[in-house]
Amino acid sequence: MRTATYVLAAAVLLLICGQLQAAVLVSPVIIDACQVKAGTEFVITLTNIKPESQIVYLDWGWFSLHTDGTVELDTAVDIAVNYLDAVSTYCSLDPGASRKITVKVINQDFTAITPVLFLSLTKDQIQSRLAVLFVLSTAVAAQPLQVEQVYRSESGWQIRAVNPNSAHVFFTGTAEIYQAGEVVDRIPLGRYLLLANSKRDIPLPANQAADRIVVRSAQLRNDLVVLP
């Protein structure tokens, strides 16, 4: 059975459903790693902040990322369980207690994958769910990102970045805003995930009075100049 959910990903990819209605805190919610191999382990910490015991259920899924930054979640488990194992399917937490969940890579026969570990809590017949995203690559990105398009939308300037690598990449950078030939502001652009061999639209600061915007990023081969 497939269930798709769309969530707007802003500066960083964040998928929190109220931290399981503030009953259980989970950290981290995004696990990013390259040069992954069989035997690599990741640790997720669950903390029960309620005065009563909680049972958290674990199951696997998959996610994909669209060009506009929305995330599509898939509850099908048949792909993820080929690569990752969390040992148990549930976790019991006493009041105020913490528990570490170890997730292990059991198969490195992949280049780049995007599994999801769903953590579910049912209380008074109301189910809440948290999605822990895994952004895993067996290699590292060797090529810089490319800019395929610069365009203006209703929300402002956008650049369409292309990741030509077979590994996932996070784009970070700074936008320098120019007026009358002088830099009047430097604005961090945030952290944007580009999956392996994919495209992603990245918003630039909207400034009607700007003469130009210069984007500087270690992920780009050269600085990008945008002329409003």
PDB file of C-alpha atoms in Angstrom:
ATOM      1  CA  MET A   1       0.000   0.000   0.000  1.00  0.00           C
ATOM      2  CA  ARG A   2       1.340   3.395  -0.973  1.00  0.00           C
ATOM      3  CA  THR A   3       0.550   6.620   0.839  1.00  0.00           C
ATOM      4  CA  ALA A   4       1.922   9.941  -0.406  1.00  0.00           C
ATOM      5  CA  THR A   5       2.244  12.958   1.862  1.00  0.00           C
ATOM      6  CA  TYR A   6       3.570  16.324   0.716  1.00  0.00           C
ATOM      7  CA  VAL A   7       5.410  18.611   3.098  1.00  0.00           C
ATOM      8  CA  LEU A   8       7.029  21.911   2.123  1.00  0.00           C
ATOM      9  CA  ALA A   9      10.784  21.767   2.722  1.00  0.00           C
ATOM     10  CA  ALA A  10      12.175  25.212   3.484  1.00  0.00           C
ATOM     11  CA  ALA A  11      15.745  26.080   4.449  1.00  0.00           C
ATOM     12  CA  VAL A  12      16.393  22.566   5.707  1.00  0.00           C
ATOM     13  CA  LEU A  13      14.454  19.445   5.111  1.00  0.00           C
ATOM     14  CA  LEU A  14      12.351  19.099   8.259  1.00  0.00           C
ATOM     15  CA  LEU A  15       9.591  16.578   8.770  1.00  0.00           C
ATOM     16  CA  ILE A  16       8.248  16.728  12.298  1.00  0.00           C
ATOM     17  CA  CYS A  17       4.705  15.855  13.253  1.00  0.00           C
ATOM     18  CA  GLY A  18       4.662  17.716  16.552  1.00  0.00           C
ATOM     19  CA  GLN A  19       7.407  15.447  17.974  1.00  0.00           C
ATOM     20  CA  LEU A  20       4.782  12.756  18.454  1.00  0.00           C
ATOM     21  CA  GLN A  21       2.419  15.327  19.955  1.00  0.00           C
ATOM     22  CA  ALA A  22       5.170  16.447  22.365  1.00  0.00           C
ATOM     23  CA  ALA A  23       5.043  13.084  24.136  1.00  0.00           C
ATOM     24  CA  VAL A  24       8.337  11.747  22.808  1.00  0.00           C
ATOM     25  CA  LEU A  25      11.316  13.767  21.616  1.00  0.00           C
ATOM     26  CA  VAL A  26      13.344  12.288  18.748  1.00  0.00           C
ATOM     27  CA  SER A  27      16.865  13.236  17.690  1.00  0.00           C
ATOM     28  CA  PRO A  28      18.074  13.494  15.003  1.00  0.00           C
ATOM     29  CA  VAL A  29      15.249  13.714  12.463  1.00  0.00           C
ATOM     30  CA  ILE A  30      17.613  13.788   9.467  1.00  0.00           C
ATOM     31  CA  ILE A  31      20.604  11.457   9.105  1.00  0.00           C
ATOM     32  CA  ASP A  32      23.001  12.440   6.325  1.00  0.00           C
ATOM     33  CA  ALA A  33      26.037  10.309   5.546  1.00  0.00           C
ATOM     34  CA  CYS A  34      28.322   9.501   2.634  1.00  0.00           C
ATOM     35  CA  GLN A  35      30.824   6.675   2.091  1.00  0.00           C
ATOM     36  CA  VAL A  36      28.325   4.388   3.801  1.00  0.00           C
ATOM     37  CA  LYS A  37      29.041   0.666   3.844  1.00  0.00           C
ATOM     38  CA  ALA A  38      27.615  -2.508   5.317  1.00  0.00           C
ATOM     39  CA  GLY A  39      28.023  -2.394   9.084  1.00  0.00           C
ATOM     40  CA  THR A  40      27.700   1.398   9.362  1.00  0.00           C
ATOM     41  CA  GLU A  41      25.491   2.273  12.320  1.00  0.00           C
ATOM     42  CA  PHE A  42      23.368   5.305  13.183  1.00  0.00           C
ATOM     43  CA  VAL A  43      21.866   6.085  16.583  1.00  0.00           C
ATOM     44  CA  ILE A  44      18.476   7.726  17.149  1.00  0.00           C
ATOM     45  CA  THR A  45      17.555   8.890  20.652  1.00  0.00           C
ATOM     46  CA  LEU A  46      13.964   8.755  21.903  1.00  0.00           C
ATOM     47  CA  THR A  47      13.013  10.581  25.116  1.00  0.00           C
ATOM     48  CA  ASN A  48       9.688  10.235  26.890  1.00  0.00           C
ATOM     49  CA  ILE A  49       8.754  13.604  28.407  1.00  0.00           C
ATOM     50  CA  LYS A  50       5.357  12.464  29.687  1.00  0.00           C
ATOM     51  CA  PRO A  51       4.595  11.159  33.207  1.00  0.00           C
ATOM     52  CA  GLU A  52       3.259   7.899  31.794  1.00  0.00           C
ATOM     53  CA  SER A  53       4.883   5.070  29.852  1.00  0.00           C
ATOM     54  CA  GLN A  54       4.862   5.222  26.044  1.00  0.00           C
ATOM     55  CA  ILE A  55       5.223   2.620  23.312  1.00  0.00           C
ATOM     56  CA  VAL A  56       6.674   3.825  20.011  1.00  0.00           C
ATOM     57  CA  TYR A  57       6.260   1.610  16.937  1.00  0.00           C
ATOM     58  CA  LEU A  58       8.870   1.538  14.174  1.00  0.00           C
ATOM     59  CA  ASP A  59       8.313   0.818  10.504  1.00  0.00           C
ATOM     60  CA  TRP A  60      10.095   1.643   7.269  1.00  0.00           C
ATOM     61  CA  GLY A  61       9.304   3.661   4.201  1.00  0.00           C
ATOM     62  CA  TRP A  62      10.926   5.696   1.452  1.00  0.00           C
ATOM     63  CA  PHE A  63      11.000   9.330   0.384  1.00  0.00           C
ATOM     64  CA  SER A  64      11.600  11.307  -2.792  1.00  0.00           C
ATOM     65  CA  LEU A  65      12.141  15.016  -3.292  1.00  0.00           C
ATOM     66  CA  HIS A  66      10.493  17.097  -5.992  1.00  0.00           C
ATOM     67  CA  THR A  67      12.061  20.027  -7.833  1.00  0.00           C
ATOM     68  CA  ASP A  68      10.039  22.542  -5.816  1.00  0.00           C
ATOM     69  CA  GLY A  69      11.323  21.112  -2.535  1.00  0.00           C
ATOM     70  CA  THR A  70       8.302  19.069  -1.504  1.00  0.00           C
ATOM     71  CA  VAL A  71       8.820  15.637  -0.033  1.00  0.00           C
ATOM     72  CA  GLU A  72       6.870  12.545  -1.026  1.00  0.00           C
ATOM     73  CA  LEU A  73       6.653   9.841   1.604  1.00  0.00           C
ATOM     74  CA  ASP A  74       5.989   6.230   0.684  1.00  0.00           C
ATOM     75  CA  THR A  75       4.935   3.756   3.366  1.00  0.00           C
ATOM     76  CA  ALA A  76       6.012   0.745   1.289  1.00  0.00           C
ATOM     77  CA  VAL A  77       8.676  -1.059   3.338  1.00  0.00           C
ATOM     78  CA  ASP A  78       9.967  -3.564   0.802  1.00  0.00           C
ATOM     79  CA  ILE A  79      12.776  -1.288  -0.443  1.00  0.00           C
ATOM     80  CA  ALA A  80      14.135   0.119   2.820  1.00  0.00           C
ATOM     81  CA  VAL A  81      14.378  -3.212   4.647  1.00  0.00           C
ATOM     82  CA  ASN A  82      16.812  -4.422   1.992  1.00  0.00           C
ATOM     83  CA  TYR A  83      19.362  -1.896   3.247  1.00  0.00           C
ATOM     84  CA  LEU A  84      18.636  -0.951   6.867  1.00  0.00           C
ATOM     85  CA  ASP A  85      17.692  -2.782  10.038  1.00  0.00           C
ATOM     86  CA  ALA A  86      16.493  -1.336  13.365  1.00  0.00           C
ATOM     87  CA  VAL A  87      16.393  -4.754  15.110  1.00  0.00           C
ATOM     88  CA  SER A  88      13.078  -4.156  16.917  1.00  0.00           C
ATOM     89  CA  THR A  89       9.672  -3.069  15.617  1.00  0.00           C
ATOM     90  CA  TYR A  90       8.738  -1.168  18.779  1.00  0.00           C
ATOM     91  CA  CYS A  91      10.268   0.603  21.762  1.00  0.00           C
ATOM     92  CA  SER A  92       8.878   0.931  25.313  1.00  0.00           C
ATOM     93  CA  LEU A  93       9.722   4.089  27.263  1.00  0.00           C
ATOM     94  CA  ASP A  94       9.228   4.628  30.976  1.00  0.00           C
ATOM     95  CA  PRO A  95       8.310   8.138  32.193  1.00  0.00           C
ATOM     96  CA  GLY A  96      11.265  10.484  31.702  1.00  0.00           C
ATOM     97  CA  ALA A  97      13.400   7.735  30.198  1.00  0.00           C
ATOM     98  CA  SER A  98      15.523   7.825  27.037  1.00  0.00           C
ATOM     99  CA  ARG A  99      16.223   4.978  24.677  1.00  0.00           C
ATOM    100  CA  LYS A 100      18.728   4.712  21.856  1.00  0.00           C
ATOM    101  CA  ILE A 101      17.672   2.985  18.660  1.00  0.00           C
ATOM    102  CA  THR A 102      20.553   1.672  16.557  1.00  0.00           C
ATOM    103  CA  VAL A 103      19.969   1.465  12.825  1.00  0.00           C
ATOM    104  CA  LYS A 104      22.470  -0.652  10.902  1.00  0.00           C
ATOM    105  CA  VAL A 105      23.310  -0.762   7.205  1.00  0.00           C
ATOM    106  CA  ILE A 106      22.990  -4.415   6.199  1.00  0.00           C
ATOM    107  CA  ASN A 107      23.554  -4.104   2.451  1.00  0.00           C
ATOM    108  CA  GLN A 108      25.820  -1.644   0.628  1.00  0.00           C
ATOM    109  CA  ASP A 109      24.628  -2.598  -2.850  1.00  0.00           C
ATOM    110  CA  PHE A 110      23.429   0.944  -3.615  1.00  0.00           C
ATOM    111  CA  THR A 111      24.794   4.289  -4.758  1.00  0.00           C
ATOM    112  CA  ALA A 112      22.381   6.680  -3.058  1.00  0.00           C
ATOM    113  CA  ILE A 113      19.195   5.876  -1.129  1.00  0.00           C
ATOM    114  CA  THR A 114      16.533   7.770   0.835  1.00  0.00           C
ATOM    115  CA  PRO A 115      14.864   5.497   3.413  1.00  0.00           C
ATOM    116  CA  VAL A 116      12.465   6.753   6.104  1.00  0.00           C
ATOM    117  CA  LEU A 117      12.051   5.369   9.602  1.00  0.00           C
ATOM    118  CA  PHE A 118       8.495   6.048  10.769  1.00  0.00           C
ATOM    119  CA  LEU A 119       7.990   6.334  14.531  1.00  0.00           C
ATOM    120  CA  SER A 120       4.337   6.040  15.542  1.00  0.00           C
ATOM    121  CA  LEU A 121       2.587   6.588  18.845  1.00  0.00           C
ATOM    122  CA  THR A 122      -1.076   5.804  19.509  1.00  0.00           C
ATOM    123  CA  LYS A 123      -2.723   7.512  22.484  1.00  0.00           C
ATOM    124  CA  ASP A 124      -6.471   7.647  23.176  1.00  0.00           C
ATOM    125  CA  GLN A 125      -7.077   6.264  19.656  1.00  0.00           C
ATOM    126  CA  ILE A 126      -5.163   9.217  18.129  1.00  0.00           C
ATOM    127  CA  GLN A 127      -2.062   8.291  16.160  1.00  0.00           C
ATOM    128  CA  SER A 128       0.833  10.680  15.632  1.00  0.00           C
ATOM    129  CA  ARG A 129       3.864   9.935  13.507  1.00  0.00           C
ATOM    130  CA  LEU A 130       7.383  11.215  13.034  1.00  0.00           C
ATOM    131  CA  ALA A 131       9.510  10.577   9.942  1.00  0.00           C
ATOM    132  CA  VAL A 132      13.264  10.257  10.414  1.00  0.00           C
ATOM    133  CA  LEU A 133      14.856  10.778   6.998  1.00  0.00           C
ATOM    134  CA  PHE A 134      17.999   8.946   5.894  1.00  0.00           C
ATOM    135  CA  VAL A 135      20.080  10.597   3.155  1.00  0.00           C
ATOM    136  CA  LEU A 136      22.733   7.976   2.438  1.00  0.00           C
ATOM    137  CA  SER A 137      25.392   7.630  -0.272  1.00  0.00           C
ATOM    138  CA  THR A 138      28.169   5.094  -0.723  1.00  0.00           C
ATOM    139  CA  ALA A 139      30.346   7.675  -2.501  1.00  0.00           C
ATOM    140  CA  VAL A 140      31.032  11.404  -2.187  1.00  0.00           C
ATOM    141  CA  ALA A 141      30.112  14.166  -4.607  1.00  0.00           C
ATOM    142  CA  ALA A 142      33.049  14.854  -6.927  1.00  0.00           C
ATOM    143  CA  GLN A 143      31.463  17.363  -9.317  1.00  0.00           C
ATOM    144  CA  PRO A 144      30.168  20.860  -8.543  1.00  0.00           C
ATOM    145  CA  LEU A 145      26.499  21.680  -8.842  1.00  0.00           C
ATOM    146  CA  GLN A 146      25.311  23.293 -12.055  1.00  0.00           C
ATOM    147  CA  VAL A 147      22.732  26.043 -12.543  1.00  0.00           C
ATOM    148  CA  GLU A 148      20.303  25.136 -15.287  1.00  0.00           C
ATOM    149  CA  GLN A 149      17.973  28.110 -15.022  1.00  0.00           C
ATOM    150  CA  VAL A 150      17.502  31.471 -13.302  1.00  0.00           C
ATOM    151  CA  TYR A 151      13.951  32.749 -13.239  1.00  0.00           C
ATOM    152  CA  ARG A 152      11.546  34.952 -11.346  1.00  0.00           C
ATOM    153  CA  SER A 153       8.414  33.516  -9.746  1.00  0.00           C
ATOM    154  CA  GLU A 154       5.629  35.141  -7.747  1.00  0.00           C
ATOM    155  CA  SER A 155       7.661  34.640  -4.585  1.00  0.00           C
ATOM    156  CA  GLY A 156      10.891  36.085  -6.026  1.00  0.00           C
ATOM    157  CA  TRP A 157      14.042  34.942  -7.797  1.00  0.00           C
ATOM    158  CA  GLN A 158      14.784  31.232  -8.103  1.00  0.00           C
ATOM    159  CA  ILE A 159      17.737  29.247  -9.389  1.00  0.00           C
ATOM    160  CA  ARG A 160      17.348  25.670 -10.611  1.00  0.00           C
ATOM    161  CA  ALA A 161      20.392  23.762  -9.443  1.00  0.00           C
ATOM    162  CA  VAL A 162      21.404  20.407 -10.917  1.00  0.00           C
ATOM    163  CA  ASN A 163      23.260  17.724  -8.993  1.00  0.00           C
ATOM    164  CA  PRO A 164      25.185  15.630 -11.570  1.00  0.00           C
ATOM    165  CA  ASN A 165      26.649  13.378  -8.877  1.00  0.00           C
ATOM    166  CA  SER A 166      25.589   9.879  -7.938  1.00  0.00           C
ATOM    167  CA  ALA A 167      25.733  11.022  -4.306  1.00  0.00           C
ATOM    168  CA  HIS A 168      23.324  13.283  -2.427  1.00  0.00           C
ATOM    169  CA  VAL A 169      24.444  16.897  -1.861  1.00  0.00           C
ATOM    170  CA  PHE A 170      23.379  19.704   0.465  1.00  0.00           C
ATOM    171  CA  PHE A 171      23.579  23.154  -1.121  1.00  0.00           C
ATOM    172  CA  THR A 172      24.627  26.044   1.104  1.00  0.00           C
ATOM    173  CA  GLY A 173      25.622  29.552   0.142  1.00  0.00           C
ATOM    174  CA  THR A 174      25.338  33.290   0.565  1.00  0.00           C
ATOM    175  CA  ALA A 175      23.551  35.901  -1.546  1.00  0.00           C
ATOM    176  CA  GLU A 176      25.236  39.296  -1.803  1.00  0.00           C
ATOM    177  CA  ILE A 177      22.727  42.051  -2.550  1.00  0.00           C
ATOM    178  CA  TYR A 178      24.052  45.004  -4.570  1.00  0.00           C
ATOM    179  CA  GLN A 179      22.595  48.478  -4.940  1.00  0.00           C
ATOM    180  CA  ALA A 180      24.355  51.222  -6.928  1.00  0.00           C
ATOM    181  CA  GLY A 181      27.321  48.899  -7.323  1.00  0.00           C
ATOM    182  CA  GLU A 182      27.797  48.397  -3.566  1.00  0.00           C
ATOM    183  CA  VAL A 183      27.080  45.388  -1.356  1.00  0.00           C
ATOM    184  CA  VAL A 184      24.210  46.362   0.966  1.00  0.00           C
ATOM    185  CA  ASP A 185      23.448  42.937   2.454  1.00  0.00           C
ATOM    186  CA  ARG A 186      24.748  39.385   2.702  1.00  0.00           C
ATOM    187  CA  ILE A 187      22.054  36.787   3.276  1.00  0.00           C
ATOM    188  CA  PRO A 188      22.642  33.091   4.074  1.00  0.00           C
ATOM    189  CA  LEU A 189      20.628  30.930   1.688  1.00  0.00           C
ATOM    190  CA  GLY A 190      20.104  28.057   4.101  1.00  0.00           C
ATOM    191  CA  ARG A 191      20.704  24.359   3.474  1.00  0.00           C
ATOM    192  CA  TYR A 192      18.949  22.633   0.576  1.00  0.00           C
ATOM    193  CA  LEU A 193      19.071  18.941  -0.189  1.00  0.00           C
ATOM    194  CA  LEU A 194      19.635  17.837  -3.782  1.00  0.00           C
ATOM    195  CA  LEU A 195      19.255  14.125  -4.228  1.00  0.00           C
ATOM    196  CA  ALA A 196      21.669  12.243  -6.475  1.00  0.00           C
ATOM    197  CA  ASN A 197      21.249  13.079 -10.182  1.00  0.00           C
ATOM    198  CA  SER A 198      18.382  15.471  -9.534  1.00  0.00           C
ATOM    199  CA  LYS A 199      17.304  19.116  -9.815  1.00  0.00           C
ATOM    200  CA  ARG A 200      16.110  21.511  -7.129  1.00  0.00           C
ATOM    201  CA  ASP A 201      14.740  25.061  -7.153  1.00  0.00           C
ATOM    202  CA  ILE A 202      16.454  27.316  -4.620  1.00  0.00           C
ATOM    203  CA  PRO A 203      14.876  30.678  -3.701  1.00  0.00           C
ATOM    204  CA  LEU A 204      16.988  33.837  -3.659  1.00  0.00           C
ATOM    205  CA  PRO A 205      16.256  36.915  -1.536  1.00  0.00           C
ATOM    206  CA  ALA A 206      13.629  39.130  -3.188  1.00  0.00           C
ATOM    207  CA  ASN A 207      14.824  42.709  -3.339  1.00  0.00           C
ATOM    208  CA  GLN A 208      13.114  45.038  -5.797  1.00  0.00           C
ATOM    209  CA  ALA A 209      15.840  47.684  -5.467  1.00  0.00           C
ATOM    210  CA  ALA A 210      18.774  45.337  -6.095  1.00  0.00           C
ATOM    211  CA  ASP A 211      21.068  46.019  -9.044  1.00  0.00           C
ATOM    212  CA  ARG A 212      22.290  42.440  -8.928  1.00  0.00           C
ATOM    213  CA  ILE A 213      22.528  39.397  -6.694  1.00  0.00           C
ATOM    214  CA  VAL A 214      25.750  37.406  -6.456  1.00  0.00           C
ATOM    215  CA  VAL A 215      25.422  33.830  -5.194  1.00  0.00           C
ATOM    216  CA  ARG A 216      28.544  32.370  -3.637  1.00  0.00           C
ATOM    217  CA  SER A 217      28.627  28.690  -2.786  1.00  0.00           C
ATOM    218  CA  ALA A 218      31.292  26.047  -2.349  1.00  0.00           C
ATOM    219  CA  GLN A 219      29.002  23.650  -4.251  1.00  0.00           C
ATOM    220  CA  LEU A 220      29.097  25.785  -7.432  1.00  0.00           C
ATOM    221  CA  ARG A 221      32.041  25.921  -9.809  1.00  0.00           C
ATOM    222  CA  ASN A 222      31.847  29.714 -10.076  1.00  0.00           C
ATOM    223  CA  ASP A 223      29.927  32.546  -8.430  1.00  0.00           C
ATOM    224  CA  LEU A 224      26.509  33.142  -9.957  1.00  0.00           C
ATOM    225  CA  VAL A 225      25.457  36.690 -10.916  1.00  0.00           C
ATOM    226  CA  VAL A 226      21.725  37.427 -11.161  1.00  0.00           C
ATOM    227  CA  LEU A 227      20.648  40.707 -12.754  1.00  0.00           C
ATOM    228  CA  PRO A 228      17.101  41.702 -11.699  1.00  0.00           C
TER     229      PRO A 228
END
